[in-house]
Short mmCIF file of the C-alpha atoms (twelve columns), coordinates in Angstrom:
data_MODEL
# 
_entry.id   MODEL 
# 
loop_
_atom_site.group_PDB 
_atom_site.id 
_atom_site.type_symbol 
_atom_site.label_atom_id 
_atom_site.label_alt_id 
_atom_site.label_comp_id 
_atom_site.label_asym_id 
_atom_site.label_seq_id 
_atom_site.Cartn_x 
_atom_site.Cartn_y 
_atom_site.Cartn_z 
_atom_site.pdbx_PDB_model_num 
ATOM 1  C CA . LEU A 1  13.698  25.289  3.890   1 
ATOM 2  C CA . ALA A 2  13.841  21.733  5.247   1 
ATOM 3  C CA . ARG A 3  13.554  23.063  8.806   1 
ATOM 4  C CA . HIS A 4  10.137  24.494  7.979   1 
ATOM 5  C CA . ALA A 5  8.781   21.443  6.200   1 
ATOM 6  C CA . PRO A 6  6.325   19.227  8.078   1 
ATOM 7  C CA . PRO A 7  7.854   15.991  9.385   1 
ATOM 8  C CA . LEU A 8  7.542   12.912  7.220   1 
ATOM 9  C CA . PRO A 9  5.099   10.254  8.430   1 
ATOM 10 C CA . ALA A 10 6.637   7.335   10.308  1 
ATOM 11 C CA . ASP A 11 4.958   4.845   7.951   1 
ATOM 12 C CA . GLY A 12 4.208   6.051   4.441   1 
ATOM 13 C CA . LEU A 13 1.675   3.317   3.644   1 
ATOM 14 C CA . TYR A 14 -0.205  3.964   6.881   1 
ATOM 15 C CA . HIS A 15 -0.308  7.659   5.985   1 
ATOM 16 C CA . LEU A 16 -1.585  6.935   2.461   1 
ATOM 17 C CA . ALA A 17 -4.198  4.533   3.833   1 
ATOM 18 C CA . ARG A 18 -5.536  7.052   6.327   1 
ATOM 19 C CA . ASP A 19 -5.236  10.335  4.427   1 
ATOM 20 C CA . PRO A 20 -7.621  10.335  1.438   1 
ATOM 21 C CA . GLU A 21 -6.132  13.507  -0.052  1 
ATOM 22 C CA . ALA A 22 -2.575  12.182  0.148   1 
ATOM 23 C CA . ARG A 23 -3.736  8.846   -1.293  1 
ATOM 24 C CA . ALA A 24 -5.520  10.528  -4.219  1 
ATOM 25 C CA . ALA A 25 -2.477  12.698  -4.977  1 
ATOM 26 C CA . HIS A 26 -0.183  9.675   -4.767  1 
ATOM 27 C CA . ILE A 27 -2.394  7.578   -7.053  1 
ATOM 28 C CA . ALA A 28 -2.676  10.434  -9.546  1 
ATOM 29 C CA . GLY A 29 1.114   10.566  -9.781  1 
ATOM 30 C CA . ASN A 30 1.581   6.828   -10.328 1 
ATOM 31 C CA . LEU A 31 2.224   5.616   -13.838 1 
ATOM 32 C CA . PRO A 32 0.287   2.527   -14.931 1 
ATOM 33 C CA . PRO A 33 2.249   -0.667  -14.346 1 
ATOM 34 C CA . PRO A 34 3.683   -2.409  -17.378 1 
ATOM 35 C CA . PRO A 35 1.821   -5.535  -18.459 1 
ATOM 36 C CA . GLU A 36 3.023   -8.729  -16.849 1 
ATOM 37 C CA . PRO A 37 4.623   -11.176 -19.282 1 
ATOM 38 C CA . ARG A 38 2.650   -14.360 -19.744 1 
ATOM 39 C CA . GLY A 39 3.709   -17.007 -17.286 1 
ATOM 40 C CA . CYS A 40 5.569   -14.519 -15.059 1 
ATOM 41 C CA . PRO A 41 3.097   -13.171 -12.511 1 
ATOM 42 C CA . ASP A 42 4.238   -10.411 -10.163 1 
ATOM 43 C CA . ALA A 43 4.679   -12.503 -7.005  1 
ATOM 44 C CA . PRO A 44 5.037   -9.557  -4.573  1 
ATOM 45 C CA . ARG A 45 1.817   -8.017  -5.933  1 
ATOM 46 C CA . LEU A 46 -0.051  -11.307 -5.620  1 
ATOM 47 C CA . THR A 47 1.158   -12.038 -2.091  1 
ATOM 48 C CA . ALA A 48 0.522   -8.444  -1.007  1 
ATOM 49 C CA . GLU A 49 -3.077  -8.698  -2.182  1 
ATOM 50 C CA . ARG A 50 -3.595  -11.969 -0.336  1 
ATOM 51 C CA . LYS A 51 -2.109  -10.554 2.869   1 
ATOM 52 C CA . ILE A 52 -4.332  -7.461  2.664   1 
ATOM 53 C CA . VAL A 53 -7.422  -9.610  2.076   1 
ATOM 54 C CA . ASP A 54 -6.488  -11.905 4.976   1 
ATOM 55 C CA . ALA A 55 -5.692  -9.078  7.413   1 
ATOM 56 C CA . ARG A 56 -8.324  -8.011  9.909   1 
ATOM 57 C CA . THR A 57 -6.760  -4.604  10.554  1 
ATOM 58 C CA . LEU A 58 -4.491  -2.106  8.851   1 
ATOM 59 C CA . PRO A 59 -1.706  -2.578  11.430  1 
ATOM 60 C CA . GLU A 60 -1.848  -6.342  10.887  1 
ATOM 61 C CA . ALA A 61 -1.554  -5.963  7.102   1 
ATOM 62 C CA . LEU A 62 1.325   -3.509  7.425   1 
ATOM 63 C CA . GLU A 63 3.127   -5.882  9.776   1 
ATOM 64 C CA . TRP A 64 2.831   -8.741  7.281   1 
ATOM 65 C CA . LEU A 65 3.915   -6.873  4.132   1 
ATOM 66 C CA . THR A 66 7.531   -7.225  3.054   1 
ATOM 67 C CA . PRO A 67 9.423   -4.238  1.610   1 
ATOM 68 C CA . ALA A 68 8.882   -5.528  -1.952  1 
ATOM 69 C CA . GLU A 69 5.162   -5.993  -1.298  1 
ATOM 70 C CA . ARG A 70 4.880   -2.490  0.191   1 
ATOM 71 C CA . ILE A 71 6.336   -1.066  -3.022  1 
ATOM 72 C CA . ARG A 72 3.773   -2.967  -5.085  1 
ATOM 73 C CA . VAL A 73 0.910   -1.752  -2.876  1 
ATOM 74 C CA . ALA A 74 2.079   1.859   -3.142  1 
ATOM 75 C CA . ALA A 75 2.238   1.513   -6.935  1 
ATOM 76 C CA . ASP A 76 -1.198  -0.103  -7.354  1 
ATOM 77 C CA . ALA A 77 -4.305  2.046   -6.802  1 
ATOM 78 C CA . ARG A 78 -6.553  -0.987  -6.290  1 
ATOM 79 C CA . LEU A 79 -4.296  -2.502  -3.633  1 
ATOM 80 C CA . LEU A 80 -3.876  0.858   -1.920  1 
ATOM 81 C CA . GLU A 81 -7.663  1.271   -1.752  1 
ATOM 82 C CA . LEU A 82 -8.018  -2.276  -0.357  1 
ATOM 83 C CA . LEU A 83 -5.463  -1.409  2.311   1 
ATOM 84 C CA . ALA A 84 -7.254  1.856   3.112   1 
ATOM 85 C CA . ALA A 85 -10.530 -0.017  3.675   1 
ATOM 86 C CA . LEU A 86 -9.082  -1.964  6.612   1 
ATOM 87 C CA . PRO A 87 -9.999  -0.715  10.094  1 
ATOM 88 C CA . ASP A 88 -7.392  0.345   12.650  1 
ATOM 89 C CA . ALA A 89 -8.692  -2.170  15.182  1 
ATOM 90 C CA . ALA A 90 -10.769 -5.340  15.040  1 
# 
């Protein structure tokens, strides 16, 4: 069965950013995040958002994101859509 499956993408976030159907399916399967406790912001989510906003291209943003930040982006529909809006080249 595994032999007949399509190969996995080299970069999952790149794939989600560029494939609207895969992104929609992924977002639909995500549970809402739990509320952040007062005074304890989710630092990886905050830094991921800033890096995405600062990036000029999708490859640049992906290069900057740490593994923890990538997890937060994949779990957050808004951040994933921000990432998807970045162009491939400047």
